[in-house]
PDB file of C-alpha atoms in Angstrom:
ATOM      1  CA  GLY A 247     103.671 111.797  75.893  1.00  0.00           C
ATOM      2  CA  GLN A 248     105.366 111.300  79.211  1.00  0.00           C
ATOM      3  CA  GLN A 249     106.480 107.700  79.742  1.00  0.00           C
ATOM      4  CA  VAL A 250     107.265 106.418  83.195  1.00  0.00           C
ATOM      5  CA  MET A 251     108.168 102.889  84.157  1.00  0.00           C
ATOM      6  CA  GLN A 252     108.309 101.415  87.620  1.00  0.00           C
ATOM      7  CA  ILE A 253     110.080  98.184  88.415  1.00  0.00           C
ATOM      8  CA  PRO A 254     109.528  95.665  89.736  1.00  0.00           C
ATOM      9  CA  GLN A 255     105.760  95.294  89.504  1.00  0.00           C
ATOM     10  CA  TYR A 256     105.685  93.060  92.575  1.00  0.00           C
ATOM     11  CA  GLN A 257     108.202  92.239  95.276  1.00  0.00           C
ATOM     12  CA  HIS A 258     107.920  89.587  97.957  1.00  0.00           C
ATOM     13  CA  VAL A 259     110.306  89.899 100.883  1.00  0.00           C
ATOM     14  CA  GLN A 260     110.760  88.330 104.273  1.00  0.00           C
ATOM     15  CA  GLU A 261     110.315  90.720 107.136  1.00  0.00           C
ATOM     16  CA  GLY A 262     113.664  92.301 107.868  1.00  0.00           C
ATOM     17  CA  GLU A 263     114.908  92.204 104.289  1.00  0.00           C
ATOM     18  CA  ASP A 264     115.529  95.349 102.276  1.00  0.00           C
ATOM     19  CA  PHE A 265     113.384  96.530  99.375  1.00  0.00           C
ATOM     20  CA  THR A 266     113.991  98.864  96.459  1.00  0.00           C
ATOM     21  CA  THR A 267     111.687 100.149  93.741  1.00  0.00           C
ATOM     22  CA  TYR A 268     112.818 102.131  90.722  1.00  0.00           C
ATOM     23  CA  CYS A 269     111.095 104.802  88.670  1.00  0.00           C
ATOM     24  CA  ASN A 270     112.440 105.589  85.208  1.00  0.00           C
ATOM     25  CA  SER A 271     111.343 108.373  82.898  1.00  0.00           C
ATOM     26  CA  SER A 272     111.857 108.750  79.164  1.00  0.00           C
ATOM     27  CA  THR A 273     112.377 112.496  79.576  1.00  0.00           C
ATOM     28  CA  THR A 274     114.051 114.864  82.011  1.00  0.00           C
ATOM     29  CA  LEU A 275     111.907 115.704  84.999  1.00  0.00           C
ATOM     30  CA  SER A 276     111.384 118.859  86.983  1.00  0.00           C
ATOM     31  CA  ASN A 277     110.444 116.944  90.109  1.00  0.00           C
ATOM     32  CA  ILE A 278     109.150 113.620  91.306  1.00  0.00           C
ATOM     33  CA  GLN A 279     106.829 112.565  94.083  1.00  0.00           C
ATOM     34  CA  TRP A 280     106.389 109.244  95.849  1.00  0.00           C
ATOM     35  CA  TYR A 281     103.113 107.925  97.239  1.00  0.00           C
ATOM     36  CA  LYS A 282     102.115 104.844  99.214  1.00  0.00           C
ATOM     37  CA  GLN A 283      98.771 103.104  98.896  1.00  0.00           C
ATOM     38  CA  ARG A 284      97.817 100.504 101.464  1.00  0.00           C
ATOM     39  CA  PRO A 285      95.569  97.645 100.312  1.00  0.00           C
ATOM     40  CA  GLY A 286      92.035  98.999 100.004  1.00  0.00           C
ATOM     41  CA  GLY A 287      93.219 102.519 100.725  1.00  0.00           C
ATOM     42  CA  HIS A 288      94.104 105.645  98.829  1.00  0.00           C
ATOM     43  CA  PRO A 289      97.486 107.048  97.756  1.00  0.00           C
ATOM     44  CA  VAL A 290      99.235 109.015 100.485  1.00  0.00           C
ATOM     45  CA  PHE A 291     102.032 111.444  99.730  1.00  0.00           C
ATOM     46  CA  LEU A 292     105.450 110.443 101.058  1.00  0.00           C
ATOM     47  CA  ILE A 293     107.968 112.895  99.655  1.00  0.00           C
ATOM     48  CA  GLN A 294     108.972 115.172  96.787  1.00  0.00           C
ATOM     49  CA  LEU A 295     112.403 115.351  95.152  1.00  0.00           C
ATOM     50  CA  VAL A 296     113.439 118.382  93.136  1.00  0.00           C
ATOM     51  CA  LYS A 297     117.214 118.651  92.886  1.00  0.00           C
ATOM     52  CA  SER A 298     119.558 116.555  90.761  1.00  0.00           C
ATOM     53  CA  GLY A 299     121.182 113.857  92.881  1.00  0.00           C
ATOM     54  CA  GLU A 300     118.984 114.659  95.855  1.00  0.00           C
ATOM     55  CA  VAL A 301     118.765 112.097  98.656  1.00  0.00           C
ATOM     56  CA  LYS A 302     116.137 112.277 101.377  1.00  0.00           C
ATOM     57  CA  LYS A 303     115.485 109.959 104.286  1.00  0.00           C
ATOM     58  CA  GLN A 304     112.410 109.199 106.331  1.00  0.00           C
ATOM     59  CA  LYS A 305     113.310 106.726 109.055  1.00  0.00           C
ATOM     60  CA  ARG A 306     113.898 103.450 107.173  1.00  0.00           C
ATOM     61  CA  LEU A 307     112.976 104.939 103.774  1.00  0.00           C
ATOM     62  CA  THR A 308     115.599 106.486 101.499  1.00  0.00           C
ATOM     63  CA  PHE A 309     114.592 108.384  98.372  1.00  0.00           C
ATOM     64  CA  GLN A 310     117.013 109.283  95.625  1.00  0.00           C
ATOM     65  CA  PHE A 311     116.748 111.437  92.495  1.00  0.00           C
ATOM     66  CA  GLY A 312     119.152 110.630  89.701  1.00  0.00           C
ATOM     67  CA  GLU A 313     121.840 113.033  88.557  1.00  0.00           C
ATOM     68  CA  ALA A 314     120.198 113.357  85.152  1.00  0.00           C
ATOM     69  CA  LYS A 315     116.764 113.816  86.761  1.00  0.00           C
ATOM     70  CA  LYS A 316     115.325 110.961  84.733  1.00  0.00           C
ATOM     71  CA  ASN A 317     115.101 108.306  87.403  1.00  0.00           C
ATOM     72  CA  SER A 318     114.471 107.821  91.076  1.00  0.00           C
ATOM     73  CA  SER A 319     114.516 105.087  93.651  1.00  0.00           C
ATOM     74  CA  LEU A 320     112.870 104.293  96.963  1.00  0.00           C
ATOM     75  CA  HIS A 321     114.742 101.987  99.316  1.00  0.00           C
ATOM     76  CA  ILE A 322     113.325 100.515 102.505  1.00  0.00           C
ATOM     77  CA  THR A 323     115.744  99.090 105.033  1.00  0.00           C
ATOM     78  CA  ALA A 324     114.666  96.144 107.176  1.00  0.00           C
ATOM     79  CA  THR A 325     111.082  95.904 105.984  1.00  0.00           C
ATOM     80  CA  GLN A 326     108.221  95.493 108.420  1.00  0.00           C
ATOM     81  CA  THR A 327     104.699  94.201 107.840  1.00  0.00           C
ATOM     82  CA  THR A 328     103.474  97.791 108.094  1.00  0.00           C
ATOM     83  CA  ASP A 329     105.383  98.560 104.882  1.00  0.00           C
ATOM     84  CA  VAL A 330     102.964  96.443 102.859  1.00  0.00           C
ATOM     85  CA  GLY A 331     101.323  98.381 100.037  1.00  0.00           C
ATOM     86  CA  THR A 332     101.884  99.772  96.583  1.00  0.00           C
ATOM     87  CA  TYR A 333     104.474 102.493  96.083  1.00  0.00           C
ATOM     88  CA  PHE A 334     103.891 104.921  93.231  1.00  0.00           C
ATOM     89  CA  CYS A 335     106.072 107.553  91.705  1.00  0.00           C
ATOM     90  CA  ALA A 336     104.460 110.612  90.127  1.00  0.00           C
ATOM     91  CA  VAL A 337     106.624 112.525  87.692  1.00  0.00           C
ATOM     92  CA  PHE A 338     106.456 116.072  86.388  1.00  0.00           C
ATOM     93  CA  ALA A 339     108.050 116.758  83.024  1.00  0.00           C
ATOM     94  CA  SER A 340     110.643 119.493  82.805  1.00  0.00           C
ATOM     95  CA  GLY A 341     109.654 122.589  80.872  1.00  0.00           C
ATOM     96  CA  GLY A 342     106.332 121.209  79.822  1.00  0.00           C
ATOM     97  CA  SER A 343     103.007 120.197  81.220  1.00  0.00           C
ATOM     98  CA  TYR A 344     102.558 120.332  84.974  1.00  0.00           C
ATOM     99  CA  ILE A 345     100.237 117.354  84.908  1.00  0.00           C
ATOM    100  CA  PRO A 346     101.603 114.493  87.013  1.00  0.00           C
ATOM    101  CA  THR A 347     102.066 111.107  85.409  1.00  0.00           C
ATOM    102  CA  PHE A 348     101.840 108.211  87.825  1.00  0.00           C
ATOM    103  CA  GLY A 349     103.837 105.037  87.414  1.00  0.00           C
ATOM    104  CA  ARG A 350     102.054 101.677  87.611  1.00  0.00           C
ATOM    105  CA  GLY A 351     103.438 101.158  91.088  1.00  0.00           C
ATOM    106  CA  THR A 352     105.388  98.442  92.851  1.00  0.00           C
ATOM    107  CA  SER A 353     103.413  96.218  95.203  1.00  0.00           C
ATOM    108  CA  LEU A 354     105.399  95.179  98.261  1.00  0.00           C
ATOM    109  CA  ILE A 355     104.402  92.027 100.094  1.00  0.00           C
ATOM    110  CA  VAL A 356     106.161  91.392 103.399  1.00  0.00           C
ATOM    111  CA  HIS A 357     106.082  87.891 104.828  1.00  0.00           C
ATOM    112  CA  PRO A 358     106.385  87.681 108.619  1.00  0.00           C
TER     113      PRO A 358
ATOM    114  CA  ASP B 144      90.458 119.391 108.529  1.00  0.00           C
ATOM    115  CA  ALA B 145      88.534 116.285 107.515  1.00  0.00           C
ATOM    116  CA  GLY B 146      90.579 115.811 104.371  1.00  0.00           C
ATOM    117  CA  VAL B 147      89.128 115.220 100.942  1.00  0.00           C
ATOM    118  CA  ILE B 148      85.628 113.808 101.176  1.00  0.00           C
ATOM    119  CA  GLN B 149      84.093 111.591  98.523  1.00  0.00           C
ATOM    120  CA  SER B 150      80.656 110.100  98.219  1.00  0.00           C
ATOM    121  CA  PRO B 151      79.374 107.551  97.804  1.00  0.00           C
ATOM    122  CA  ARG B 152      82.116 105.161  98.932  1.00  0.00           C
ATOM    123  CA  HIS B 153      80.585 102.313  96.982  1.00  0.00           C
ATOM    124  CA  GLU B 154      78.223 102.389  94.049  1.00  0.00           C
ATOM    125  CA  VAL B 155      76.670  99.452  92.245  1.00  0.00           C
ATOM    126  CA  THR B 156      74.557 100.227  89.236  1.00  0.00           C
ATOM    127  CA  GLU B 157      73.307  98.667  86.064  1.00  0.00           C
ATOM    128  CA  MET B 158      74.582  99.347  82.601  1.00  0.00           C
ATOM    129  CA  GLY B 159      72.935 102.381  81.063  1.00  0.00           C
ATOM    130  CA  GLN B 160      72.255 104.162  84.320  1.00  0.00           C
ATOM    131  CA  GLU B 161      73.618 107.574  85.194  1.00  0.00           C
ATOM    132  CA  VAL B 162      76.242 107.703  87.927  1.00  0.00           C
ATOM    133  CA  THR B 163      77.301 110.814  89.829  1.00  0.00           C
ATOM    134  CA  LEU B 164      80.359 110.852  92.036  1.00  0.00           C
ATOM    135  CA  ARG B 165      80.931 113.698  94.466  1.00  0.00           C
ATOM    136  CA  CYS B 166      83.974 115.318  95.976  1.00  0.00           C
ATOM    137  CA  LYS B 167      84.661 117.982  98.561  1.00  0.00           C
ATOM    138  CA  PRO B 168      88.287 119.139  98.430  1.00  0.00           C
ATOM    139  CA  ILE B 169      90.313 120.437 101.339  1.00  0.00           C
ATOM    140  CA  SER B 170      89.409 124.026 102.059  1.00  0.00           C
ATOM    141  CA  GLY B 171      91.853 126.476 100.529  1.00  0.00           C
ATOM    142  CA  HIS B 172      93.230 124.089  97.951  1.00  0.00           C
ATOM    143  CA  ASP B 173      93.298 125.603  94.472  1.00  0.00           C
ATOM    144  CA  TYR B 174      93.586 122.402  92.453  1.00  0.00           C
ATOM    145  CA  LEU B 175      91.238 119.456  92.172  1.00  0.00           C
ATOM    146  CA  PHE B 176      91.940 116.237  90.312  1.00  0.00           C
ATOM    147  CA  TRP B 177      89.816 113.264  89.306  1.00  0.00           C
ATOM    148  CA  TYR B 178      91.562 109.900  88.836  1.00  0.00           C
ATOM    149  CA  ARG B 179      90.458 106.443  87.862  1.00  0.00           C
ATOM    150  CA  GLN B 180      92.289 103.354  89.098  1.00  0.00           C
ATOM    151  CA  THR B 181      92.027  99.882  87.578  1.00  0.00           C
ATOM    152  CA  MET B 182      94.263  96.848  87.626  1.00  0.00           C
ATOM    153  CA  MET B 183      94.686  97.035  83.878  1.00  0.00           C
ATOM    154  CA  ARG B 184      95.490 100.719  83.468  1.00  0.00           C
ATOM    155  CA  GLY B 185      96.745 101.803  86.871  1.00  0.00           C
ATOM    156  CA  LEU B 186      96.060 105.330  88.103  1.00  0.00           C
ATOM    157  CA  GLU B 187      94.845 107.588  85.304  1.00  0.00           C
ATOM    158  CA  LEU B 188      94.287 111.326  85.534  1.00  0.00           C
ATOM    159  CA  LEU B 189      90.892 112.157  84.031  1.00  0.00           C
ATOM    160  CA  ILE B 190      90.618 115.912  84.526  1.00  0.00           C
ATOM    161  CA  TYR B 191      91.854 118.672  86.774  1.00  0.00           C
ATOM    162  CA  PHE B 192      90.558 122.073  87.833  1.00  0.00           C
ATOM    163  CA  ASN B 193      92.305 125.227  88.943  1.00  0.00           C
ATOM    164  CA  ASN B 194      90.173 127.641  90.934  1.00  0.00           C
ATOM    165  CA  ASN B 195      87.033 125.820  89.765  1.00  0.00           C
ATOM    166  CA  VAL B 196      87.972 126.082  86.083  1.00  0.00           C
ATOM    167  CA  PRO B 197      88.648 122.886  84.092  1.00  0.00           C
ATOM    168  CA  ILE B 198      92.215 123.088  82.804  1.00  0.00           C
ATOM    169  CA  ASP B 199      92.845 119.766  81.127  1.00  0.00           C
ATOM    170  CA  ASP B 200      90.255 117.104  80.395  1.00  0.00           C
ATOM    171  CA  SER B 201      92.327 115.150  77.889  1.00  0.00           C
ATOM    172  CA  GLY B 202      92.194 112.119  80.156  1.00  0.00           C
ATOM    173  CA  MET B 203      88.406 111.903  80.080  1.00  0.00           C
ATOM    174  CA  PRO B 204      87.794 108.671  78.193  1.00  0.00           C
ATOM    175  CA  GLU B 205      84.619 109.519  76.318  1.00  0.00           C
ATOM    176  CA  ASP B 206      81.763 111.951  75.972  1.00  0.00           C
ATOM    177  CA  ARG B 207      79.902 109.814  78.456  1.00  0.00           C
ATOM    178  CA  PHE B 208      82.114 111.338  81.147  1.00  0.00           C
ATOM    179  CA  SER B 209      81.682 114.888  82.372  1.00  0.00           C
ATOM    180  CA  ALA B 210      82.977 116.810  85.372  1.00  0.00           C
ATOM    181  CA  LYS B 211      81.955 120.064  86.972  1.00  0.00           C
ATOM    182  CA  MET B 212      83.147 122.239  89.789  1.00  0.00           C
ATOM    183  CA  PRO B 213      80.418 124.789  90.533  1.00  0.00           C
ATOM    184  CA  ASN B 214      82.267 126.204  93.532  1.00  0.00           C
ATOM    185  CA  ALA B 215      85.495 125.830  95.476  1.00  0.00           C
ATOM    186  CA  SER B 216      84.092 123.215  97.815  1.00  0.00           C
ATOM    187  CA  PHE B 217      82.337 120.810  95.492  1.00  0.00           C
ATOM    188  CA  SER B 218      82.952 118.829  92.340  1.00  0.00           C
ATOM    189  CA  THR B 219      81.099 116.073  90.509  1.00  0.00           C
ATOM    190  CA  LEU B 220      82.086 113.424  88.007  1.00  0.00           C
ATOM    191  CA  LYS B 221      79.178 112.088  86.014  1.00  0.00           C
ATOM    192  CA  ILE B 222      78.985 109.045  83.770  1.00  0.00           C
ATOM    193  CA  GLN B 223      75.975 108.816  81.493  1.00  0.00           C
ATOM    194  CA  PRO B 224      75.254 106.175  80.374  1.00  0.00           C
ATOM    195  CA  SER B 225      77.464 103.893  82.437  1.00  0.00           C
ATOM    196  CA  GLU B 226      79.045 100.728  81.015  1.00  0.00           C
ATOM    197  CA  PRO B 227      80.638  97.693  82.699  1.00  0.00           C
ATOM    198  CA  ARG B 228      84.105  98.815  81.572  1.00  0.00           C
ATOM    199  CA  ASP B 229      83.669 101.933  83.727  1.00  0.00           C
ATOM    200  CA  SER B 230      83.964  99.762  86.822  1.00  0.00           C
ATOM    201  CA  ALA B 231      86.919 101.108  88.787  1.00  0.00           C
ATOM    202  CA  VAL B 232      87.886 103.072  91.852  1.00  0.00           C
ATOM    203  CA  TYR B 233      87.533 106.805  91.271  1.00  0.00           C
ATOM    204  CA  PHE B 234      89.672 109.099  93.376  1.00  0.00           C
ATOM    205  CA  CYS B 235      89.391 112.803  93.895  1.00  0.00           C
ATOM    206  CA  ALA B 236      92.478 114.686  95.052  1.00  0.00           C
ATOM    207  CA  SER B 237      93.208 118.290  95.890  1.00  0.00           C
ATOM    208  CA  SER B 238      96.407 120.268  95.983  1.00  0.00           C
ATOM    209  CA  PRO B 239      97.345 123.689  97.335  1.00  0.00           C
ATOM    210  CA  ARG B 240      98.881 126.594  95.447  1.00  0.00           C
ATOM    211  CA  THR B 241     100.581 124.888  92.498  1.00  0.00           C
ATOM    212  CA  VAL B 242      99.739 121.845  90.456  1.00  0.00           C
ATOM    213  CA  ASN B 243     102.920 120.005  91.415  1.00  0.00           C
ATOM    214  CA  ASN B 244     102.429 120.348  95.117  1.00  0.00           C
ATOM    215  CA  GLU B 245     101.638 117.165  96.965  1.00  0.00           C
ATOM    216  CA  GLN B 246      98.199 115.798  96.300  1.00  0.00           C
ATOM    217  CA  PHE B 247      95.772 114.825  99.027  1.00  0.00           C
ATOM    218  CA  PHE B 248      93.602 111.954  97.922  1.00  0.00           C
ATOM    219  CA  GLY B 249      90.117 111.156  99.083  1.00  0.00           C
ATOM    220  CA  PRO B 250      89.112 107.632 100.100  1.00  0.00           C
ATOM    221  CA  GLY B 251      87.740 106.894  96.632  1.00  0.00           C
ATOM    222  CA  THR B 252      84.470 105.619  95.218  1.00  0.00           C
ATOM    223  CA  ARG B 253      84.384 101.997  94.159  1.00  0.00           C
ATOM    224  CA  LEU B 254      82.064 101.808  91.161  1.00  0.00           C
ATOM    225  CA  THR B 255      80.670  98.566  89.860  1.00  0.00           C
ATOM    226  CA  VAL B 256      78.581  98.618  86.706  1.00  0.00           C
ATOM    227  CA  LEU B 257      76.705  95.387  86.088  1.00  0.00           C
TER     228      LEU B 257
END
């Protein structure tokens, strides 16, 4: 079945530092989505990447899809305490099932 | 739109009891998903529906779990009998048009089975 790994599992940063989480798939993907879940909350959609090598930005967040469409990254510049939460990738296998597989998530803790 | 609505928000029950979780998807969304989230296993897809029809229930852990969607605005996830290892947060999500559109999650039901 579809295997997806997210690293790191946890990341502590000082406010103002940058943060990056990585999502790696064992197979080629058709597309990938990123979600954020605040503590005690529910996952909220952030963005979808479809094209090889695609880069999208949302203010301080930069999302990248690998050239081989097997990995992705989310980078946050100058973290703020409002960035606290768990960031999940959800991957869709290429040419196969359209069921999303969620990664285990990376929990970001921002120290003021 | 009020978003995806789930009830109850919290449920505490005793082992062996029947538990029914409810979900109202966003109007007009064709897809409905049920997920379970635990620290140990992360976010797991249990089952999803397309236009009220169950498409894939391979994630349903056991025969104790069942899900229905009698109409476009309502779905239930039932556990009978419940066990302590079923304790988790259960999310319902809906999605428009295609299954790999963005998913809109409800607030979840936190289930505790004693």
